[in-house]
């Protein structure tokens, strides 16, 4: 979730700018992203506290990476980001979390996420736009990856990849904490030009 005033102002500016570039009214963006007009008005006024699901739906609808809604302009040619320097965008009921560490630039950006899932804690994700590919690499522990209703166990040292345009869920498995690095490969297009 977006927590600080400065971060919320950045999101507000970036959502408004992306919506304007896309030529969408508040009503149309809300309809396409399944977000109420009132929530969008509040967000563009830097009010409220949008959750990860809302930011993902807005980003997918606008054809931009989630980080394009959250980050200011790049400050140099090389970016080094510590995972704990980035606020979690999702916090689970058992203490798990997801942090969007960075997004690469270029015509087909890649988002890099760090996740922590506690046993039996899960995050269900709605389908993304066509062409999105997700890759999960478990660094410790074990997870269950559910893609289009089918469960796949992914252990420490293993990597799985799948098309993100179908329903999918990440669930901590086993008795210990699962740590993973997830990349979201976005299709070429308007997302890479922002």
PDB file of C-alpha atoms in Angstrom:
ATOM      1  CA  UNK A   1       0.000   0.000   0.000  1.00  0.00           C
ATOM      2  CA  UNK A   2       1.123   3.544  -0.673  1.00  0.00           C
ATOM      3  CA  UNK A   3       1.928   5.060   2.713  1.00  0.00           C
ATOM      4  CA  UNK A   4       3.749   8.388   2.610  1.00  0.00           C
ATOM      5  CA  UNK A   5       2.399  11.729   1.454  1.00  0.00           C
ATOM      6  CA  UNK A   6       5.246  12.181  -1.041  1.00  0.00           C
ATOM      7  CA  UNK A   7       4.677   8.705  -2.485  1.00  0.00           C
ATOM      8  CA  UNK A   8       0.946   9.349  -2.788  1.00  0.00           C
ATOM      9  CA  UNK A   9       1.582  12.669  -4.553  1.00  0.00           C
ATOM     10  CA  UNK A  10       3.894  10.862  -7.014  1.00  0.00           C
ATOM     11  CA  UNK A  11       1.239   8.204  -7.688  1.00  0.00           C
ATOM     12  CA  UNK A  12      -1.424  10.906  -8.128  1.00  0.00           C
ATOM     13  CA  UNK A  13       0.705  12.799 -10.652  1.00  0.00           C
ATOM     14  CA  UNK A  14       1.696   9.660 -12.561  1.00  0.00           C
ATOM     15  CA  UNK A  15      -1.855   8.247 -12.750  1.00  0.00           C
ATOM     16  CA  UNK A  16      -3.228  11.575 -13.980  1.00  0.00           C
ATOM     17  CA  UNK A  17      -0.404  11.919 -16.560  1.00  0.00           C
ATOM     18  CA  UNK A  18      -0.811   8.329 -17.828  1.00  0.00           C
ATOM     19  CA  UNK A  19      -4.601   8.728 -18.007  1.00  0.00           C
ATOM     20  CA  UNK A  20      -4.214  11.986 -19.967  1.00  0.00           C
ATOM     21  CA  UNK A  21      -1.667  10.401 -22.364  1.00  0.00           C
ATOM     22  CA  UNK A  22      -4.097   7.508 -22.924  1.00  0.00           C
ATOM     23  CA  UNK A  23      -6.913   9.973 -23.628  1.00  0.00           C
ATOM     24  CA  UNK A  24      -9.174   8.421 -20.986  1.00  0.00           C
ATOM     25  CA  UNK A  25     -11.719  10.191 -18.832  1.00  0.00           C
ATOM     26  CA  UNK A  26     -11.970   9.326 -15.152  1.00  0.00           C
ATOM     27  CA  UNK A  27     -15.186   7.443 -15.928  1.00  0.00           C
ATOM     28  CA  UNK A  28     -13.622   5.387 -18.731  1.00  0.00           C
ATOM     29  CA  UNK A  29     -10.476   4.534 -16.776  1.00  0.00           C
ATOM     30  CA  UNK A  30     -12.619   3.520 -13.812  1.00  0.00           C
ATOM     31  CA  UNK A  31     -14.826   1.320 -15.976  1.00  0.00           C
ATOM     32  CA  UNK A  32     -11.898  -0.403 -17.692  1.00  0.00           C
ATOM     33  CA  UNK A  33      -9.861  -0.871 -14.487  1.00  0.00           C
ATOM     34  CA  UNK A  34     -12.894  -1.726 -12.328  1.00  0.00           C
ATOM     35  CA  UNK A  35     -12.086   1.118  -9.915  1.00  0.00           C
ATOM     36  CA  UNK A  36     -14.779   3.547  -8.796  1.00  0.00           C
ATOM     37  CA  UNK A  37     -14.703   7.095 -10.159  1.00  0.00           C
ATOM     38  CA  UNK A  38     -14.691   8.378  -6.566  1.00  0.00           C
ATOM     39  CA  UNK A  39     -11.568   6.355  -5.767  1.00  0.00           C
ATOM     40  CA  UNK A  40      -9.866   7.697  -8.907  1.00  0.00           C
ATOM     41  CA  UNK A  41     -10.789  11.293  -8.095  1.00  0.00           C
ATOM     42  CA  UNK A  42      -9.376  10.843  -4.589  1.00  0.00           C
ATOM     43  CA  UNK A  43      -6.237   9.167  -5.936  1.00  0.00           C
ATOM     44  CA  UNK A  44      -5.580  11.951  -8.439  1.00  0.00           C
ATOM     45  CA  UNK A  45      -5.958  14.457  -5.562  1.00  0.00           C
ATOM     46  CA  UNK A  46      -3.340  12.480  -3.564  1.00  0.00           C
ATOM     47  CA  UNK A  47      -5.948  11.306  -1.088  1.00  0.00           C
ATOM     48  CA  UNK A  48      -6.751   7.788   0.062  1.00  0.00           C
ATOM     49  CA  UNK A  49      -4.478   4.763   0.174  1.00  0.00           C
ATOM     50  CA  UNK A  50      -4.645   2.557  -2.947  1.00  0.00           C
ATOM     51  CA  UNK A  51      -3.806  -1.108  -2.471  1.00  0.00           C
ATOM     52  CA  UNK A  52      -1.628  -3.281  -4.707  1.00  0.00           C
ATOM     53  CA  UNK A  53      -4.591  -4.785  -6.572  1.00  0.00           C
ATOM     54  CA  UNK A  54      -5.880  -1.300  -7.479  1.00  0.00           C
ATOM     55  CA  UNK A  55      -2.449  -0.140  -8.657  1.00  0.00           C
ATOM     56  CA  UNK A  56      -2.001  -3.299 -10.765  1.00  0.00           C
ATOM     57  CA  UNK A  57      -5.442  -2.881 -12.390  1.00  0.00           C
ATOM     58  CA  UNK A  58      -4.713   0.785 -13.162  1.00  0.00           C
ATOM     59  CA  UNK A  59      -1.251  -0.004 -14.559  1.00  0.00           C
ATOM     60  CA  UNK A  60      -2.575  -2.842 -16.723  1.00  0.00           C
ATOM     61  CA  UNK A  61      -5.402  -0.656 -18.043  1.00  0.00           C
ATOM     62  CA  UNK A  62      -3.038   2.242 -18.773  1.00  0.00           C
ATOM     63  CA  UNK A  63      -0.450  -0.064 -20.367  1.00  0.00           C
ATOM     64  CA  UNK A  64       2.341   0.931 -17.982  1.00  0.00           C
ATOM     65  CA  UNK A  65       4.334  -0.962 -15.353  1.00  0.00           C
ATOM     66  CA  UNK A  66       3.200  -0.545 -11.741  1.00  0.00           C
ATOM     67  CA  UNK A  67       6.453   1.249 -11.007  1.00  0.00           C
ATOM     68  CA  UNK A  68       5.618   3.895 -13.631  1.00  0.00           C
ATOM     69  CA  UNK A  69       2.781   4.904 -11.306  1.00  0.00           C
ATOM     70  CA  UNK A  70       4.981   4.924  -8.216  1.00  0.00           C
ATOM     71  CA  UNK A  71       8.430   6.186  -9.162  1.00  0.00           C
ATOM     72  CA  UNK A  72       9.728   9.611  -9.975  1.00  0.00           C
ATOM     73  CA  UNK A  73      12.115  10.240 -12.862  1.00  0.00           C
ATOM     74  CA  UNK A  74      15.309   8.174 -13.067  1.00  0.00           C
ATOM     75  CA  UNK A  75      18.270   9.839 -11.402  1.00  0.00           C
ATOM     76  CA  UNK A  76      21.161   8.278 -13.337  1.00  0.00           C
ATOM     77  CA  UNK A  77      22.422   5.511 -15.591  1.00  0.00           C
ATOM     78  CA  UNK A  78      22.823   2.955 -12.793  1.00  0.00           C
ATOM     79  CA  UNK A  79      20.259   2.319 -10.089  1.00  0.00           C
ATOM     80  CA  UNK A  80      21.103   0.308  -7.003  1.00  0.00           C
ATOM     81  CA  UNK A  81      18.104  -0.360  -4.782  1.00  0.00           C
ATOM     82  CA  UNK A  82      18.063  -2.217  -1.462  1.00  0.00           C
ATOM     83  CA  UNK A  83      14.845  -4.200  -1.023  1.00  0.00           C
ATOM     84  CA  UNK A  84      14.321  -2.809   2.483  1.00  0.00           C
ATOM     85  CA  UNK A  85      14.564   0.758   1.135  1.00  0.00           C
ATOM     86  CA  UNK A  86      11.289   0.231  -0.754  1.00  0.00           C
ATOM     87  CA  UNK A  87       7.963   0.184   1.102  1.00  0.00           C
ATOM     88  CA  UNK A  88       5.897  -3.006   0.734  1.00  0.00           C
ATOM     89  CA  UNK A  89       3.015  -2.756  -1.728  1.00  0.00           C
ATOM     90  CA  UNK A  90       1.301  -5.765  -0.183  1.00  0.00           C
ATOM     91  CA  UNK A  91       1.370  -7.024   3.391  1.00  0.00           C
ATOM     92  CA  UNK A  92      -0.218 -10.365   4.177  1.00  0.00           C
ATOM     93  CA  UNK A  93      -2.258 -11.348   7.209  1.00  0.00           C
ATOM     94  CA  UNK A  94       0.609 -13.501   8.517  1.00  0.00           C
ATOM     95  CA  UNK A  95       3.413 -10.992   7.932  1.00  0.00           C
ATOM     96  CA  UNK A  96       4.349 -11.713   4.328  1.00  0.00           C
ATOM     97  CA  UNK A  97       5.046  -8.845   1.969  1.00  0.00           C
ATOM     98  CA  UNK A  98       5.769  -7.866  -1.621  1.00  0.00           C
ATOM     99  CA  UNK A  99       8.108  -5.048  -2.607  1.00  0.00           C
ATOM    100  CA  UNK A 100       8.497  -3.695  -6.136  1.00  0.00           C
ATOM    101  CA  UNK A 101      12.246  -3.095  -6.103  1.00  0.00           C
ATOM    102  CA  UNK A 102      12.652  -1.558  -9.556  1.00  0.00           C
ATOM    103  CA  UNK A 103      11.566  -1.599 -13.175  1.00  0.00           C
ATOM    104  CA  UNK A 104      13.993  -1.646 -16.070  1.00  0.00           C
ATOM    105  CA  UNK A 105      13.637   0.929 -18.810  1.00  0.00           C
ATOM    106  CA  UNK A 106      13.248   0.287 -22.517  1.00  0.00           C
ATOM    107  CA  UNK A 107      10.539  -0.856 -24.898  1.00  0.00           C
ATOM    108  CA  UNK A 108       9.765  -4.061 -22.901  1.00  0.00           C
ATOM    109  CA  UNK A 109      10.277  -3.225 -19.196  1.00  0.00           C
ATOM    110  CA  UNK A 110      10.826  -5.847 -16.509  1.00  0.00           C
ATOM    111  CA  UNK A 111       9.595  -5.344 -12.940  1.00  0.00           C
ATOM    112  CA  UNK A 112      11.718  -6.903 -10.194  1.00  0.00           C
ATOM    113  CA  UNK A 113       9.842  -7.850  -6.999  1.00  0.00           C
ATOM    114  CA  UNK A 114      10.954  -9.365  -3.683  1.00  0.00           C
ATOM    115  CA  UNK A 115       8.323 -11.444  -1.903  1.00  0.00           C
ATOM    116  CA  UNK A 116       8.097 -13.095   1.496  1.00  0.00           C
ATOM    117  CA  UNK A 117       5.267 -15.564   2.119  1.00  0.00           C
ATOM    118  CA  UNK A 118       4.552 -17.256   5.416  1.00  0.00           C
ATOM    119  CA  UNK A 119       3.148 -20.824   5.459  1.00  0.00           C
ATOM    120  CA  UNK A 120      -0.405 -20.953   4.034  1.00  0.00           C
ATOM    121  CA  UNK A 121      -0.366 -17.212   3.291  1.00  0.00           C
ATOM    122  CA  UNK A 122      -1.463 -16.397  -0.211  1.00  0.00           C
ATOM    123  CA  UNK A 123      -1.839 -13.598  -2.683  1.00  0.00           C
ATOM    124  CA  UNK A 124      -4.342 -14.114  -5.517  1.00  0.00           C
ATOM    125  CA  UNK A 125      -3.627 -12.015  -8.616  1.00  0.00           C
ATOM    126  CA  UNK A 126      -6.065 -11.120 -11.332  1.00  0.00           C
ATOM    127  CA  UNK A 127      -5.018 -11.819 -14.935  1.00  0.00           C
ATOM    128  CA  UNK A 128      -2.706  -9.211 -16.456  1.00  0.00           C
ATOM    129  CA  UNK A 129      -2.774  -7.828 -19.978  1.00  0.00           C
ATOM    130  CA  UNK A 130      -1.868 -10.294 -22.772  1.00  0.00           C
ATOM    131  CA  UNK A 131       1.879 -10.631 -23.289  1.00  0.00           C
ATOM    132  CA  UNK A 132       2.837 -10.320 -19.600  1.00  0.00           C
ATOM    133  CA  UNK A 133       5.142 -13.155 -18.494  1.00  0.00           C
ATOM    134  CA  UNK A 134       5.966 -13.768 -14.823  1.00  0.00           C
ATOM    135  CA  UNK A 135       8.959 -15.656 -13.475  1.00  0.00           C
ATOM    136  CA  UNK A 136       9.341 -16.700  -9.826  1.00  0.00           C
ATOM    137  CA  UNK A 137      12.637 -17.875  -8.339  1.00  0.00           C
ATOM    138  CA  UNK A 138      12.410 -19.283  -4.819  1.00  0.00           C
ATOM    139  CA  UNK A 139      15.552 -18.439  -2.842  1.00  0.00           C
ATOM    140  CA  UNK A 140      14.505 -20.156   0.399  1.00  0.00           C
ATOM    141  CA  UNK A 141      11.537 -22.165   1.573  1.00  0.00           C
ATOM    142  CA  UNK A 142       8.796 -23.467  -0.685  1.00  0.00           C
ATOM    143  CA  UNK A 143       5.750 -22.051  -2.403  1.00  0.00           C
ATOM    144  CA  UNK A 144       2.721 -23.285  -4.246  1.00  0.00           C
ATOM    145  CA  UNK A 145       2.130 -21.479  -7.515  1.00  0.00           C
ATOM    146  CA  UNK A 146      -1.435 -21.815  -8.759  1.00  0.00           C
ATOM    147  CA  UNK A 147      -1.918 -20.932 -12.413  1.00  0.00           C
ATOM    148  CA  UNK A 148      -5.357 -21.258 -13.975  1.00  0.00           C
ATOM    149  CA  UNK A 149      -6.429 -23.594 -11.156  1.00  0.00           C
ATOM    150  CA  UNK A 150      -3.449 -25.981 -11.349  1.00  0.00           C
ATOM    151  CA  UNK A 151      -1.023 -26.157  -8.392  1.00  0.00           C
ATOM    152  CA  UNK A 152       2.754 -26.288  -8.896  1.00  0.00           C
ATOM    153  CA  UNK A 153       5.256 -26.701  -6.053  1.00  0.00           C
ATOM    154  CA  UNK A 154       8.345 -24.495  -6.419  1.00  0.00           C
ATOM    155  CA  UNK A 155      11.202 -25.262  -3.992  1.00  0.00           C
ATOM    156  CA  UNK A 156      14.292 -23.273  -3.005  1.00  0.00           C
ATOM    157  CA  UNK A 157      16.641 -23.147  -5.984  1.00  0.00           C
ATOM    158  CA  UNK A 158      13.843 -23.636  -8.515  1.00  0.00           C
ATOM    159  CA  UNK A 159      12.369 -21.145 -10.969  1.00  0.00           C
ATOM    160  CA  UNK A 160       8.978 -21.211 -12.692  1.00  0.00           C
ATOM    161  CA  UNK A 161       7.622 -19.049 -15.477  1.00  0.00           C
ATOM    162  CA  UNK A 162       4.110 -18.583 -16.860  1.00  0.00           C
ATOM    163  CA  UNK A 163       1.908 -16.297 -18.922  1.00  0.00           C
ATOM    164  CA  UNK A 164       0.365 -13.788 -16.524  1.00  0.00           C
ATOM    165  CA  UNK A 165      -2.859 -13.290 -18.485  1.00  0.00           C
ATOM    166  CA  UNK A 166      -4.628 -16.033 -16.524  1.00  0.00           C
ATOM    167  CA  UNK A 167      -5.680 -16.130 -12.843  1.00  0.00           C
ATOM    168  CA  UNK A 168      -2.726 -16.986 -10.591  1.00  0.00           C
ATOM    169  CA  UNK A 169      -1.977 -17.224  -6.878  1.00  0.00           C
ATOM    170  CA  UNK A 170       1.210 -17.356  -4.813  1.00  0.00           C
ATOM    171  CA  UNK A 171       0.992 -19.358  -1.573  1.00  0.00           C
ATOM    172  CA  UNK A 172       3.615 -20.059   1.085  1.00  0.00           C
ATOM    173  CA  UNK A 173       4.045 -23.815   1.555  1.00  0.00           C
ATOM    174  CA  UNK A 174       5.810 -26.023   4.073  1.00  0.00           C
ATOM    175  CA  UNK A 175       6.669 -25.006   7.613  1.00  0.00           C
ATOM    176  CA  UNK A 176       9.022 -22.087   7.021  1.00  0.00           C
ATOM    177  CA  UNK A 177       9.056 -18.688   5.369  1.00  0.00           C
ATOM    178  CA  UNK A 178       9.309 -18.615   1.573  1.00  0.00           C
ATOM    179  CA  UNK A 179      11.472 -15.922  -0.011  1.00  0.00           C
ATOM    180  CA  UNK A 180      11.305 -15.370  -3.743  1.00  0.00           C
ATOM    181  CA  UNK A 181      12.291 -12.970  -6.471  1.00  0.00           C
ATOM    182  CA  UNK A 182       9.628 -12.373  -9.087  1.00  0.00           C
ATOM    183  CA  UNK A 183      10.093 -10.678 -12.426  1.00  0.00           C
ATOM    184  CA  UNK A 184       7.198  -9.400 -14.472  1.00  0.00           C
ATOM    185  CA  UNK A 185       8.118  -9.092 -18.155  1.00  0.00           C
ATOM    186  CA  UNK A 186       5.867  -6.505 -19.787  1.00  0.00           C
ATOM    187  CA  UNK A 187       5.109  -6.548 -23.501  1.00  0.00           C
ATOM    188  CA  UNK A 188       6.624  -3.882 -25.763  1.00  0.00           C
ATOM    189  CA  UNK A 189       4.439  -0.869 -26.283  1.00  0.00           C
ATOM    190  CA  UNK A 190       3.351   2.277 -24.485  1.00  0.00           C
ATOM    191  CA  UNK A 191       4.677   0.919 -21.162  1.00  0.00           C
ATOM    192  CA  UNK A 192       8.236   1.220 -22.365  1.00  0.00           C
ATOM    193  CA  UNK A 193       7.876   4.777 -23.565  1.00  0.00           C
ATOM    194  CA  UNK A 194       7.000   6.353 -20.225  1.00  0.00           C
TER     195      UNK A 194
END
